[in-house]
Amino acid sequence: MPTPIPSFDQDDRLRWVERISHLLDSQFRVPGTTWRFGLDPIVGLIPVVGGLPSLAVSGVLILTMMRHGASGHLVVRMVLNVVLDALVGAIPIIGSIFDFAYKANNRNVELLRRHYQEGKYQGSGAGLIVLLTIVLLAIGGGLVWGGWALWQWVAAHI
């Protein structure tokens, strides 16, 4: 008889993903409101490289989710959430406001939770992990290059 797969809430690694996601997207509350935010919009305030730590952590979260049953279709949706967050998040001030509202990591955890509840989880996605790593490295490299080019342009026009 096959070993039963633990539910989302019973799997320590998936609960870890949920805790890190909460830290990045909704750990803190604006006093007197129900608005929540995490470290992502705060770190995003650092010019040029502010989005890179969040992008890296989001990549690790997606890789962990892939290793624990996220399907290819679900991973594509998760990557699109992170890419949208990284691209809009790279825009000064507007990006931080977007990070405050969009919460890509929380969205991804909720997608995986629903995936588990619907019984659609699968085994390891090794091929997707390699592809995702390449895509995230390309995005991170693009953000660094774009920031550097912007810095050089600004420095040349001052």
Coordinates of N, CA and C in Angstrom, one line a residue:
M1 N 0.8 -1.2 0.0 CA 0.0 0.0 0.0 C 0.9 1.2 0.0
P2 N 0.6 2.2 -0.9 CA 1.5 3.4 -1.0 C 1.4 4.3 0.3
T3 N 2.4 4.9 0.6 CA 2.4 5.8 1.8 C 1.6 7.0 1.5
P4 N 0.6 7.4 2.4 CA -0.2 8.5 2.1 C 0.6 9.8 2.1
I5 N 0.3 10.7 1.2 CA 0.9 12.0 1.1 C 0.3 12.9 2.2
P6 N 1.2 13.6 3.0 CA 0.7 14.4 4.0 C -0.1 15.6 3.4
S7 N -1.0 16.1 4.1 CA -1.7 17.3 3.7 C -0.8 18.5 3.7
F8 N -1.2 19.6 3.1 CA -0.4 20.8 3.1 C 0.0 21.2 4.5
D9 N -1.0 21.2 5.5 CA -0.7 21.7 6.8 C 0.1 20.7 7.6
Q10 N 0.3 19.4 7.2 CA 1.0 18.4 7.9 C 2.5 18.4 7.4
D11 N 2.8 19.0 6.3 CA 4.1 18.9 5.7 C 5.0 20.1 6.2
D12 N 6.0 19.8 7.0 CA 6.8 20.9 7.6 C 7.4 21.8 6.6
R13 N 7.9 21.3 5.5 CA 8.5 22.1 4.4 C 7.5 23.1 3.8
L14 N 6.3 22.6 3.6 CA 5.3 23.5 3.1 C 4.9 24.6 4.1
R15 N 4.8 24.2 5.3 CA 4.5 25.2 6.4 C 5.6 26.2 6.5
W16 N 6.9 25.8 6.2 CA 8.0 26.7 6.2 C 7.8 27.7 5.0
V17 N 7.4 27.2 3.9 CA 7.2 28.1 2.7 C 6.1 29.1 3.1
E18 N 5.1 28.7 3.8 CA 4.0 29.6 4.2 C 4.5 30.7 5.2
R19 N 5.4 30.3 6.1 CA 5.9 31.2 7.1 C 6.8 32.3 6.4
I20 N 7.6 31.9 5.5 CA 8.5 32.8 4.8 C 7.7 33.7 3.9
S21 N 6.7 33.2 3.3 CA 5.8 34.0 2.4 C 5.1 35.1 3.3
H22 N 4.7 34.7 4.5 CA 4.0 35.6 5.4 C 5.0 36.7 5.8
L23 N 6.2 36.3 6.1 CA 7.2 37.3 6.5 C 7.5 38.3 5.3
L24 N 7.5 37.8 4.1 CA 7.8 38.7 3.0 C 6.6 39.6 2.6
D25 N 5.4 39.1 2.8 CA 4.2 39.8 2.2 C 3.3 40.4 3.3
S26 N 3.2 39.8 4.5 CA 2.1 40.3 5.4 C 2.5 40.2 6.9
Q27 N 3.7 40.2 7.2 CA 4.1 40.1 8.6 C 3.6 41.2 9.5
F28 N 3.6 42.4 9.0 CA 3.3 43.6 9.8 C 2.0 44.2 9.4
R29 N 1.4 45.0 10.4 CA 0.1 45.6 10.1 C 0.3 47.1 10.3
V30 N -0.4 47.9 9.4 CA -0.4 49.3 9.6 C -1.3 49.6 10.8
P31 N -0.8 50.3 11.8 CA -1.7 50.5 13.0 C -3.0 51.2 12.7
G32 N -4.0 50.7 13.3 CA -5.4 51.3 13.1 C -6.1 50.8 11.8
T33 N -5.4 49.9 11.0 CA -6.0 49.4 9.8 C -5.9 47.9 9.7
T34 N -6.5 47.4 8.7 CA -6.3 45.9 8.4 C -5.3 45.7 7.4
W35 N -4.6 46.8 6.9 CA -3.6 46.6 5.9 C -2.3 45.9 6.4
R36 N -1.9 45.0 5.7 CA -0.7 44.2 6.1 C 0.4 44.3 5.0
F37 N 1.6 44.3 5.4 CA 2.8 44.3 4.5 C 3.9 43.5 5.1
G38 N 4.9 43.2 4.3 CA 6.0 42.4 4.8 C 7.3 43.1 4.5
L39 N 8.4 42.3 4.4 CA 9.7 42.8 4.2 C 9.9 43.2 2.7
D40 N 9.1 42.6 1.8 CA 9.3 42.8 0.4 C 9.2 44.3 0.0
P41 N 8.1 45.0 0.3 CA 8.1 46.4 -0.1 C 9.2 47.3 0.7
I42 N 9.6 46.8 1.8 CA 10.6 47.6 2.6 C 11.9 47.5 1.9
V43 N 12.3 46.2 1.6 CA 13.6 46.0 0.9 C 13.6 46.6 -0.5
G44 N 12.4 46.6 -1.1 CA 12.3 47.1 -2.4 C 12.6 48.6 -2.5
L45 N 12.6 49.3 -1.4 CA 13.0 50.7 -1.4 C 14.4 51.0 -1.7
I46 N 15.3 49.9 -1.5 CA 16.7 50.1 -1.8 C 16.9 50.2 -3.3
P47 N 17.5 51.3 -3.8 CA 17.6 51.5 -5.2 C 18.4 50.4 -5.9
V48 N 18.0 50.1 -7.1 CA 18.7 49.1 -8.0 C 18.6 47.7 -7.6
V49 N 19.1 47.3 -6.4 CA 19.2 45.9 -6.0 C 18.1 45.5 -5.0
G50 N 17.2 46.4 -4.6 CA 16.2 46.1 -3.6 C 15.3 44.9 -3.9
G51 N 15.0 44.7 -5.2 CA 14.1 43.6 -5.5 C 14.8 42.2 -5.6
L52 N 16.1 42.2 -5.7 CA 16.9 41.0 -5.9 C 16.7 40.0 -4.7
P53 N 16.8 40.4 -3.5 CA 16.6 39.4 -2.4 C 15.2 38.8 -2.4
S54 N 14.2 39.6 -2.6 CA 12.9 39.1 -2.7 C 12.7 38.1 -3.9
L55 N 13.3 38.5 -5.0 CA 13.2 37.6 -6.2 C 13.9 36.3 -5.9
A56 N 15.0 36.3 -5.2 CA 15.8 35.1 -4.9 C 14.9 34.2 -3.9
V57 N 14.4 34.8 -2.9 CA 13.6 34.1 -1.9 C 12.3 33.5 -2.6
S58 N 11.7 34.3 -3.5 CA 10.5 33.8 -4.2 C 10.9 32.6 -5.0
G59 N 12.1 32.7 -5.7 CA 12.5 31.5 -6.4 C 12.7 30.3 -5.6
V60 N 13.3 30.4 -4.4 CA 13.5 29.3 -3.5 C 12.1 28.7 -3.1
L61 N 11.2 29.6 -2.8 CA 9.8 29.2 -2.4 C 9.2 28.4 -3.5
I62 N 9.3 28.9 -4.7 CA 8.7 28.1 -5.9 C 9.4 26.8 -6.1
L63 N 10.7 26.8 -5.9 CA 11.4 25.5 -6.1 C 11.0 24.5 -5.0
T64 N 10.8 25.0 -3.8 CA 10.3 24.1 -2.7 C 8.9 23.6 -3.0
M65 N 8.1 24.5 -3.5 CA 6.7 24.0 -3.9 C 6.7 23.0 -5.0
M66 N 7.6 23.2 -6.0 CA 7.7 22.3 -7.1 C 8.1 20.9 -6.6
R67 N 9.1 20.9 -5.7 CA 9.6 19.6 -5.2 C 8.5 18.9 -4.4
H68 N 7.5 19.6 -4.0 CA 6.4 19.0 -3.2 C 5.1 18.9 -3.9
G69 N 5.1 18.8 -5.2 CA 3.9 18.5 -5.9 C 3.2 19.5 -6.7
A70 N 3.8 20.7 -6.9 CA 3.1 21.7 -7.8 C 3.2 21.2 -9.2
S71 N 2.1 21.3 -9.9 CA 2.1 20.8 -11.3 C 2.8 21.9 -12.2
G72 N 3.1 21.5 -13.5 CA 3.7 22.5 -14.4 C 2.9 23.7 -14.6
H73 N 1.6 23.5 -14.8 CA 0.6 24.6 -15.0 C 0.7 25.6 -13.8
L74 N 0.6 25.0 -12.6 CA 0.7 25.8 -11.4 C 2.0 26.5 -11.2
V75 N 3.1 25.9 -11.6 CA 4.4 26.6 -11.5 C 4.4 27.8 -12.4
V76 N 3.9 27.6 -13.6 CA 3.9 28.7 -14.6 C 3.1 29.9 -14.0
R77 N 2.0 29.6 -13.4 CA 1.2 30.7 -12.7 C 2.0 31.4 -11.6
M78 N 2.7 30.5 -10.8 CA 3.5 31.1 -9.7 C 4.6 32.0 -10.3
V79 N 5.3 31.5 -11.3 CA 6.4 32.2 -11.9 C 5.9 33.6 -12.5
L80 N 4.7 33.5 -13.1 CA 4.1 34.8 -13.6 C 3.9 35.8 -12.5
N81 N 3.4 35.3 -11.4 CA 3.2 36.1 -10.2 C 4.5 36.8 -9.8
V82 N 5.5 36.0 -9.7 CA 6.8 36.5 -9.2 C 7.4 37.5 -10.3
V83 N 7.3 37.1 -11.6 CA 7.8 38.0 -12.6 C 7.1 39.3 -12.6
L84 N 5.8 39.3 -12.5 CA 5.0 40.6 -12.5 C 5.5 41.4 -11.2
D85 N 5.6 40.7 -10.1 CA 6.0 41.4 -8.9 C 7.4 42.0 -9.1
A86 N 8.3 41.3 -9.7 CA 9.7 41.8 -9.9 C 9.8 42.9 -10.9
L87 N 9.0 42.8 -12.0 CA 9.1 43.9 -13.0 C 8.5 45.2 -12.5
V88 N 7.3 45.1 -11.9 CA 6.6 46.3 -11.4 C 7.3 46.8 -10.2
G89 N 7.8 45.8 -9.4 CA 8.5 46.2 -8.1 C 9.8 46.9 -8.4
A90 N 10.4 46.8 -9.6 CA 11.6 47.5 -9.9 C 11.4 49.0 -10.2
I91 N 10.2 49.4 -10.4 CA 9.9 50.8 -10.6 C 9.9 51.5 -9.3
P92 N 10.7 52.6 -9.1 CA 10.8 53.3 -7.8 C 9.4 53.8 -7.4
I93 N 9.2 53.7 -6.1 CA 8.0 54.1 -5.4 C 6.7 53.4 -5.9
I94 N 6.4 53.4 -7.2 CA 5.2 52.7 -7.7 C 5.4 51.2 -7.4
G95 N 6.6 50.7 -7.5 CA 6.9 49.3 -7.2 C 6.7 48.9 -5.8
S96 N 7.1 49.8 -4.9 CA 6.8 49.5 -3.4 C 5.4 49.5 -3.1
I97 N 4.6 50.4 -3.7 CA 3.2 50.4 -3.5 C 2.5 49.1 -4.1
F98 N 3.0 48.7 -5.2 CA 2.5 47.5 -5.9 C 2.9 46.3 -5.0
D99 N 4.1 46.2 -4.5 CA 4.5 45.1 -3.5 C 3.6 45.1 -2.3
F100 N 3.3 46.3 -1.8 CA 2.4 46.4 -0.6 C 1.0 45.8 -0.9
A101 N 0.5 45.9 -2.1 CA -0.8 45.4 -2.4 C -0.8 44.0 -3.1
Y102 N 0.1 43.7 -3.9 CA 0.0 42.5 -4.7 C 0.3 41.2 -4.0
K103 N 1.4 41.1 -3.2 CA 1.7 40.0 -2.4 C 1.9 38.7 -3.2
A104 N 2.8 38.6 -4.1 CA 3.0 37.5 -5.0 C 3.2 36.2 -4.2
N105 N 4.0 36.2 -3.2 CA 4.3 35.0 -2.4 C 3.1 34.4 -1.7
N106 N 2.3 35.3 -1.1 CA 1.1 34.8 -0.5 C 0.1 34.2 -1.5
R107 N 0.1 34.8 -2.7 CA -0.8 34.3 -3.8 C -0.3 32.9 -4.2
N108 N 1.0 32.7 -4.3 CA 1.6 31.4 -4.7 C 1.3 30.3 -3.6
V109 N 1.4 30.7 -2.4 CA 1.1 29.7 -1.3 C -0.4 29.3 -1.4
E110 N -1.3 30.3 -1.6 CA -2.7 30.0 -1.7 C -3.0 29.1 -2.9
L111 N -2.3 29.4 -4.0 CA -2.5 28.5 -5.2 C -2.1 27.1 -4.9
L112 N -0.9 26.9 -4.2 CA -0.5 25.5 -3.9 C -1.5 24.9 -2.9
R113 N -1.9 25.7 -1.9 CA -2.9 25.1 -0.9 C -4.1 24.6 -1.7
R114 N -4.7 25.4 -2.6 CA -5.9 24.9 -3.3 C -5.5 23.7 -4.2
H115 N -4.3 23.7 -4.7 CA -3.8 22.6 -5.5 C -3.9 21.3 -4.7
Y116 N -3.4 21.4 -3.5 CA -3.4 20.3 -2.5 C -4.8 19.8 -2.2
Q117 N -5.7 20.8 -1.9 CA -7.1 20.5 -1.5 C -7.8 19.8 -2.6
E118 N -7.5 20.1 -3.9 CA -8.1 19.5 -5.0 C -7.5 18.2 -5.4
G119 N -6.5 17.8 -4.7 CA -5.8 16.5 -4.9 C -5.0 16.4 -6.2
K120 N -4.5 17.6 -6.6 CA -3.8 17.6 -7.9 C -2.3 17.6 -7.7
Y121 N -1.8 17.5 -6.5 CA -0.4 17.5 -6.3 C 0.3 16.3 -7.0
Q122 N 1.5 16.5 -7.4 CA 2.3 15.4 -8.1 C 3.6 15.2 -7.4
G123 N 4.5 14.5 -8.1 CA 5.8 14.2 -7.6 C 6.7 15.4 -7.9
S124 N 8.0 15.1 -7.8 CA 9.1 16.1 -8.1 C 9.0 16.6 -9.5
G125 N 9.3 17.9 -9.7 CA 9.3 18.5 -11.0 C 10.7 18.9 -11.4
A126 N 11.6 17.9 -11.5 CA 13.1 18.2 -11.7 C 13.3 19.1 -13.0
G127 N 12.7 18.7 -14.1 CA 12.8 19.5 -15.3 C 12.4 20.9 -15.2
L128 N 11.2 21.1 -14.5 CA 10.7 22.4 -14.3 C 11.6 23.2 -13.4
I129 N 12.3 22.6 -12.4 CA 13.2 23.2 -11.5 C 14.3 23.8 -12.3
V130 N 14.9 23.1 -13.2 CA 16.0 23.6 -14.0 C 15.6 24.8 -14.8
L131 N 14.4 24.6 -15.5 CA 13.9 25.7 -16.3 C 13.6 27.0 -15.5
L132 N 13.0 26.8 -14.4 CA 12.7 27.9 -13.5 C 13.9 28.6 -13.0
T133 N 14.9 27.8 -12.6 CA 16.2 28.4 -12.2 C 16.8 29.3 -13.3
I134 N 16.8 28.8 -14.5 CA 17.4 29.6 -15.6 C 16.6 30.9 -15.8
V135 N 15.2 30.8 -15.8 CA 14.4 31.9 -15.9 C 14.6 33.0 -14.8
L136 N 14.6 32.5 -13.6 CA 14.9 33.4 -12.5 C 16.2 34.1 -12.5
L137 N 17.3 33.3 -12.9 CA 18.6 33.9 -13.1 C 18.6 35.0 -14.2
A138 N 17.9 34.7 -15.3 CA 17.8 35.6 -16.4 C 17.1 36.9 -15.9
I139 N 16.0 36.8 -15.2 CA 15.3 37.9 -14.7 C 16.2 38.7 -13.7
G140 N 16.8 38.0 -12.8 CA 17.7 38.7 -11.8 C 18.8 39.4 -12.5
G141 N 19.4 38.8 -13.5 CA 20.5 39.4 -14.3 C 20.0 40.6 -15.1
G142 N 18.8 40.5 -15.6 CA 18.1 41.6 -16.3 C 17.9 42.8 -15.4
L143 N 17.4 42.5 -14.2 CA 17.2 43.6 -13.2 C 18.5 44.3 -12.9
V144 N 19.6 43.5 -12.6 CA 20.9 44.1 -12.3 C 21.4 44.9 -13.5
W145 N 21.3 44.4 -14.7 CA 21.8 45.1 -15.9 C 20.9 46.4 -16.0
G146 N 19.6 46.3 -15.9 CA 18.8 47.5 -16.1 C 19.1 48.5 -15.1
G147 N 19.3 48.1 -13.8 CA 19.6 49.1 -12.8 C 21.0 49.8 -13.1
W148 N 21.9 49.0 -13.5 CA 23.3 49.5 -13.8 C 23.2 50.5 -15.0
A149 N 22.4 50.1 -16.0 CA 22.3 51.0 -17.2 C 21.5 52.3 -16.8
L150 N 20.5 52.2 -15.9 CA 19.8 53.4 -15.5 C 20.8 54.3 -14.7
W151 N 21.6 53.7 -13.8 CA 22.5 54.4 -13.0 C 23.5 55.1 -13.9
Q152 N 24.0 54.5 -14.9 CA 25.0 55.1 -15.8 C 24.3 56.2 -16.6
W153 N 23.1 56.1 -17.0 CA 22.4 57.1 -17.8 C 22.2 58.3 -16.9
V154 N 21.7 58.1 -15.6 CA 21.5 59.2 -14.7 C 22.8 59.9 -14.4
A155 N 23.9 59.2 -14.2 CA 25.2 59.7 -13.9 C 25.7 60.6 -15.1
A156 N 25.4 60.1 -16.3 CA 25.9 60.8 -17.5 C 25.1 62.1 -17.8
H157 N 23.9 62.2 -17.3 CA 23.0 63.3 -17.5 C 22.9 64.3 -16.3
I158 N 23.7 64.1 -15.4 CA 23.7 65.0 -14.2 C 24.7 66.2 -14.4

